[in-house]
Amino acid sequence: MAAGSLVVSACGGGDIQETAAPEDGTDCGDFNIAINPWVGYEASAHVVGYVAATELGCNVEYKSLKEEVAWQGFGSGEVDVVIENWGHDDLKAKYIDEQGTAQDAGPNGNIGVIGWFLPPWMVEEYPDITEWENLNKYAEMFRTSESGDNGQLLDGDPSFVTNDEALVQNLDLNFTVVYAGSEPALIQAFRQAEENREPLLGYFYAPQWFLSQVPLVKVNLPPYTEGCDADPEAVACDYPEYILDKIVATSFAES
């Protein structure tokens, strides 16, 4: 399928403008793109979908799905492609290695970084706060009604890749993970924290457009080493850098 060539070249090593239409003149058919809940993913997916529709004649369907649910759709035919996958070795083992319903279509050209971040004003005011060993010293400052006696560590959508609850426990930090619920809510919290000089420690990631507006500062967690996150309940290290890749349904790749 020509759409398959488009996915392989999109956002990665090839030029999507070079993707040719089917030589026999047949239509591309249905092309189901999963939409995971963050704006960078959505933008990339719509670029691929636009080219597939206008240049290849595909009937593009966008499916708004959480990450793990999208992988389930590979076997049912509901999903043809995940444009931006962040790691998920567990899902690769299940759906690629064990079930064979999905295939790795290669990098999309981006390196993903996940971590704990602070608004710039806090780093200027408290320079040593970027070292994880010092967080307990400031924990009281981060208390909210939702975190109780502990400081709040604000995460985003509960479906995002996160080790934060294990990290808080294993690093003996006096913090409680609280979920903002979505990427827009997380961004708004950081924006408000910087504008109003309010304390905030939160999960965030790059690449992300918001960092060009508010240059959040990453906390130095214990360095990542190979295998330090093998046991999800015992994680006590930083997140690795993720080579973001594309995942496609086996049925789609072979069509």
Tab-separated table of C-alpha atoms in Angstrom:
chain	number	residue	atom	x	y	z
A	1	MET	CA	0.000	0.000	0.000
A	2	ALA	CA	1.289	3.468	-0.858
A	3	ALA	CA	0.180	4.704	2.551
A	4	GLY	CA	2.653	2.277	4.062
A	5	SER	CA	5.502	3.956	2.208
A	6	LEU	CA	4.179	7.290	3.404
A	7	VAL	CA	4.308	6.168	7.036
A	8	VAL	CA	7.862	4.849	6.694
A	9	SER	CA	9.067	8.138	5.209
A	10	ALA	CA	6.926	10.514	7.264
A	11	CYS	CA	8.618	12.431	10.092
A	12	GLY	CA	11.741	10.361	9.587
A	13	GLY	CA	14.477	9.662	7.108
A	14	GLY	CA	12.498	10.081	3.912
A	15	ASP	CA	10.678	12.884	2.134
A	16	ILE	CA	6.915	12.502	2.123
A	17	GLN	CA	6.799	14.466	-1.125
A	18	GLU	CA	8.586	11.567	-2.803
A	19	THR	CA	5.811	9.090	-1.981
A	20	ALA	CA	4.248	7.935	-5.218
A	21	ALA	CA	0.612	7.065	-5.838
A	22	PRO	CA	-0.232	3.427	-6.614
A	23	GLU	CA	0.887	2.540	-10.151
A	24	ASP	CA	-2.324	0.669	-10.894
A	25	GLY	CA	-4.430	3.710	-10.105
A	26	THR	CA	-6.323	2.020	-7.277
A	27	ASP	CA	-7.431	3.997	-4.286
A	28	CYS	CA	-5.475	3.796	-1.076
A	29	GLY	CA	-8.539	2.671	0.857
A	30	ASP	CA	-9.135	3.249	4.557
A	31	PHE	CA	-6.236	4.598	6.612
A	32	ASN	CA	-6.819	4.633	10.369
A	33	ILE	CA	-4.482	6.887	12.361
A	34	ALA	CA	-4.479	6.765	16.155
A	35	ILE	CA	-4.485	10.163	17.861
A	36	ASN	CA	-2.792	10.070	21.260
A	37	PRO	CA	-3.617	12.932	23.671
A	38	TRP	CA	-0.852	15.495	23.154
A	39	VAL	CA	-0.694	18.282	20.603
A	40	GLY	CA	2.665	17.404	19.009
A	41	TYR	CA	1.411	13.940	18.174
A	42	GLU	CA	-1.816	15.329	16.766
A	43	ALA	CA	0.041	17.784	14.531
A	44	SER	CA	2.293	15.074	13.086
A	45	ALA	CA	-0.643	12.735	12.548
A	46	HIS	CA	-2.634	15.350	10.649
A	47	VAL	CA	0.319	16.131	8.369
A	48	VAL	CA	0.573	12.452	7.430
A	49	GLY	CA	-3.201	12.188	7.114
A	50	TYR	CA	-3.406	15.237	4.853
A	51	VAL	CA	-0.800	13.879	2.458
A	52	ALA	CA	-2.433	10.443	2.500
A	53	ALA	CA	-5.815	11.941	1.644
A	54	THR	CA	-4.764	14.542	-0.933
A	55	GLU	CA	-1.905	12.724	-2.669
A	56	LEU	CA	-2.856	9.061	-2.307
A	57	GLY	CA	-6.633	9.194	-2.179
A	58	CYS	CA	-6.869	7.521	1.228
A	59	ASN	CA	-10.016	7.657	3.302
A	60	VAL	CA	-8.343	8.893	6.497
A	61	GLU	CA	-9.940	8.255	9.862
A	62	TYR	CA	-8.510	9.769	13.034
A	63	LYS	CA	-9.121	7.709	16.173
A	64	SER	CA	-8.680	9.517	19.498
A	65	LEU	CA	-7.236	6.826	21.757
A	66	LYS	CA	-4.988	6.521	24.790
A	67	GLU	CA	-1.600	4.948	24.061
A	68	GLU	CA	-2.207	1.378	25.234
A	69	VAL	CA	-5.725	1.307	23.780
A	70	ALA	CA	-4.314	2.335	20.393
A	71	TRP	CA	-2.005	-0.702	20.397
A	72	GLN	CA	-4.978	-2.963	21.067
A	73	GLY	CA	-6.476	-1.634	17.831
A	74	PHE	CA	-3.705	-3.123	15.680
A	75	GLY	CA	-5.172	-6.613	15.954
A	76	SER	CA	-8.801	-5.577	15.523
A	77	GLY	CA	-8.177	-3.454	12.423
A	78	GLU	CA	-9.265	-0.275	14.195
A	79	VAL	CA	-5.762	1.251	14.037
A	80	ASP	CA	-3.222	1.201	11.201
A	81	VAL	CA	-0.536	3.448	12.636
A	82	VAL	CA	0.761	5.108	15.800
A	83	ILE	CA	2.797	8.086	14.591
A	84	GLU	CA	4.772	8.829	17.771
A	85	ASN	CA	5.588	6.029	20.198
A	86	TRP	CA	7.448	6.809	23.428
A	87	GLY	CA	9.319	3.648	24.407
A	88	HIS	CA	6.693	1.164	25.584
A	89	ASP	CA	8.943	-1.887	25.554
A	90	ASP	CA	6.147	-3.752	27.328
A	91	LEU	CA	3.695	-3.054	24.513
A	92	LYS	CA	6.297	-3.940	21.875
A	93	ALA	CA	6.891	-7.271	23.591
A	94	LYS	CA	3.178	-8.003	23.708
A	95	TYR	CA	1.946	-6.802	20.324
A	96	ILE	CA	5.080	-7.153	18.143
A	97	ASP	CA	6.949	-10.127	19.616
A	98	GLU	CA	4.137	-12.202	21.128
A	99	GLN	CA	0.987	-11.457	19.137
A	100	GLY	CA	2.577	-10.299	15.882
A	101	THR	CA	-0.191	-7.754	15.291
A	102	ALA	CA	2.194	-4.775	15.053
A	103	GLN	CA	5.530	-3.849	13.492
A	104	ASP	CA	8.155	-1.192	14.165
A	105	ALA	CA	8.227	1.232	11.205
A	106	GLY	CA	11.360	3.053	12.328
A	107	PRO	CA	12.215	6.366	14.020
A	108	ASN	CA	10.153	9.470	13.379
A	109	GLY	CA	13.201	11.727	13.706
A	110	ASN	CA	12.667	13.030	17.230
A	111	ILE	CA	14.372	12.287	20.536
A	112	GLY	CA	11.975	12.363	23.485
A	113	VAL	CA	12.926	13.558	26.966
A	114	ILE	CA	10.739	13.059	30.049
A	115	GLY	CA	11.465	14.398	33.504
A	116	TRP	CA	10.526	16.642	36.399
A	117	PHE	CA	10.504	20.356	35.671
A	118	LEU	CA	10.287	23.666	37.513
A	119	PRO	CA	9.198	27.139	36.399
A	120	PRO	CA	12.195	29.430	35.747
A	121	TRP	CA	11.423	31.792	38.612
A	122	MET	CA	11.915	29.022	41.172
A	123	VAL	CA	15.374	28.146	39.877
A	124	GLU	CA	16.416	31.793	40.045
A	125	GLU	CA	15.117	32.046	43.610
A	126	TYR	CA	16.321	28.644	44.834
A	127	PRO	CA	19.338	27.588	42.708
A	128	ASP	CA	19.875	24.246	44.456
A	129	ILE	CA	16.306	23.081	43.921
A	130	THR	CA	17.241	21.420	40.624
A	131	GLU	CA	19.058	18.636	42.509
A	132	TRP	CA	16.693	15.861	43.562
A	133	GLU	CA	18.482	15.439	46.910
A	134	ASN	CA	17.287	18.935	47.891
A	135	LEU	CA	13.611	18.488	47.045
A	136	ASN	CA	12.570	17.380	50.530
A	137	LYS	CA	13.991	20.639	51.897
A	138	TYR	CA	11.395	22.482	49.821
A	139	ALA	CA	8.545	19.949	49.976
A	140	GLU	CA	6.347	22.048	52.270
A	141	MET	CA	6.385	24.831	49.688
A	142	PHE	CA	4.679	22.521	47.170
A	143	ARG	CA	1.808	21.404	49.388
A	144	THR	CA	-1.695	21.597	47.919
A	145	SER	CA	-5.131	20.510	49.085
A	146	GLU	CA	-4.740	17.382	46.940
A	147	SER	CA	-1.282	16.407	48.200
A	148	GLY	CA	-2.045	16.779	51.907
A	149	ASP	CA	1.011	16.937	54.163
A	150	ASN	CA	3.337	16.141	51.260
A	151	GLY	CA	4.472	18.340	48.433
A	152	GLN	CA	2.666	17.948	45.120
A	153	LEU	CA	4.329	16.442	42.054
A	154	LEU	CA	1.965	17.316	39.220
A	155	ASP	CA	1.693	14.771	36.421
A	156	GLY	CA	-0.371	15.067	33.238
A	157	ASP	CA	-2.673	12.503	31.665
A	158	PRO	CA	-2.604	9.250	33.703
A	159	SER	CA	-2.066	7.317	30.459
A	160	PHE	CA	1.284	9.008	29.731
A	161	VAL	CA	4.570	7.137	30.222
A	162	THR	CA	5.484	7.777	33.865
A	163	ASN	CA	7.568	6.253	36.657
A	164	ASP	CA	6.800	9.068	39.047
A	165	GLU	CA	4.947	7.224	41.816
A	166	ALA	CA	7.772	4.678	42.054
A	167	LEU	CA	10.405	7.422	41.938
A	168	VAL	CA	8.811	9.348	44.802
A	169	GLN	CA	8.668	6.208	46.934
A	170	ASN	CA	12.101	4.809	46.088
A	171	LEU	CA	13.903	8.133	46.487
A	172	ASP	CA	12.159	8.711	49.844
A	173	LEU	CA	10.713	12.021	48.746
A	174	ASN	CA	7.965	13.728	50.722
A	175	PHE	CA	5.802	14.222	47.663
A	176	THR	CA	2.527	12.864	46.336
A	177	VAL	CA	1.804	12.456	42.622
A	178	VAL	CA	-1.327	14.361	41.583
A	179	TYR	CA	-2.673	14.134	38.029
A	180	ALA	CA	-3.663	17.289	36.165
A	181	GLY	CA	-5.611	15.038	33.789
A	182	SER	CA	-4.420	16.291	30.408
A	183	GLU	CA	-1.612	18.036	28.550
A	184	PRO	CA	-3.520	21.374	28.355
A	185	ALA	CA	-4.134	21.327	32.112
A	186	LEU	CA	-0.458	20.618	32.795
A	187	ILE	CA	0.643	23.437	30.487
A	188	GLN	CA	-1.796	25.864	32.101
A	189	ALA	CA	-0.491	24.962	35.549
A	190	PHE	CA	3.112	25.700	34.523
A	191	ARG	CA	2.112	28.903	32.768
A	192	GLN	CA	0.241	30.136	35.834
A	193	ALA	CA	3.096	29.110	38.138
A	194	GLU	CA	5.574	31.227	36.169
A	195	GLU	CA	3.275	34.228	35.702
A	196	ASN	CA	2.182	34.318	39.367
A	197	ARG	CA	5.446	33.064	40.894
A	198	GLU	CA	3.709	30.055	42.415
A	199	PRO	CA	5.647	26.913	43.408
A	200	LEU	CA	5.197	23.982	41.058
A	201	LEU	CA	7.092	20.761	40.450
A	202	GLY	CA	5.727	18.759	37.557
A	203	TYR	CA	6.179	16.075	34.958
A	204	PHE	CA	6.936	17.409	31.493
A	205	TYR	CA	8.643	16.399	28.272
A	206	ALA	CA	10.362	17.542	25.103
A	207	PRO	CA	9.999	18.225	22.252
A	208	GLN	CA	7.052	20.435	23.210
A	209	TRP	CA	6.062	23.847	21.844
A	210	PHE	CA	5.358	25.288	25.302
A	211	LEU	CA	9.058	25.215	26.211
A	212	SER	CA	9.707	27.986	23.676
A	213	GLN	CA	7.315	30.208	25.654
A	214	VAL	CA	8.234	29.176	29.192
A	215	PRO	CA	11.709	27.552	29.366
A	216	LEU	CA	11.053	25.097	32.172
A	217	VAL	CA	14.126	23.790	34.005
A	218	LYS	CA	14.677	20.043	34.423
A	219	VAL	CA	15.443	18.531	37.825
A	220	ASN	CA	18.545	16.330	37.999
A	221	LEU	CA	17.289	12.906	39.061
A	222	PRO	CA	19.731	10.006	39.621
A	223	PRO	CA	21.296	9.307	36.209
A	224	TYR	CA	19.699	6.718	33.971
A	225	THR	CA	21.703	3.545	33.426
A	226	GLU	CA	20.783	0.604	31.236
A	227	GLY	CA	18.251	-1.563	33.044
A	228	CYS	CA	17.659	0.740	36.007
A	229	ASP	CA	13.982	0.928	35.054
A	230	ALA	CA	13.543	-2.785	34.343
A	231	ASP	CA	11.358	-3.274	37.405
A	232	PRO	CA	8.641	-0.590	37.293
A	233	GLU	CA	8.102	-0.748	41.054
A	234	ALA	CA	11.804	-0.354	41.865
A	235	VAL	CA	12.694	2.561	39.576
A	236	ALA	CA	15.017	5.050	41.269
A	237	CYS	CA	16.633	6.691	38.225
A	238	ASP	CA	15.880	9.328	35.628
A	239	TYR	CA	14.011	8.585	32.428
A	240	PRO	CA	16.048	7.515	29.393
A	241	GLU	CA	16.120	9.447	26.154
A	242	TYR	CA	13.514	7.940	23.874
A	243	ILE	CA	14.088	7.439	20.156
A	244	LEU	CA	10.511	8.127	19.110
A	245	ASP	CA	9.284	5.673	16.521
A	246	LYS	CA	6.287	4.728	14.404
A	247	ILE	CA	4.314	1.532	14.947
A	248	VAL	CA	2.048	0.022	12.292
A	249	ALA	CA	-0.409	-2.832	12.205
A	250	THR	CA	1.019	-5.967	10.598
A	251	SER	CA	-2.108	-6.256	8.450
A	252	PHE	CA	-1.512	-2.703	7.213
A	253	ALA	CA	2.206	-3.253	6.554
A	254	GLU	CA	1.492	-6.384	4.515
A	255	SER	CA	-1.474	-4.993	2.552
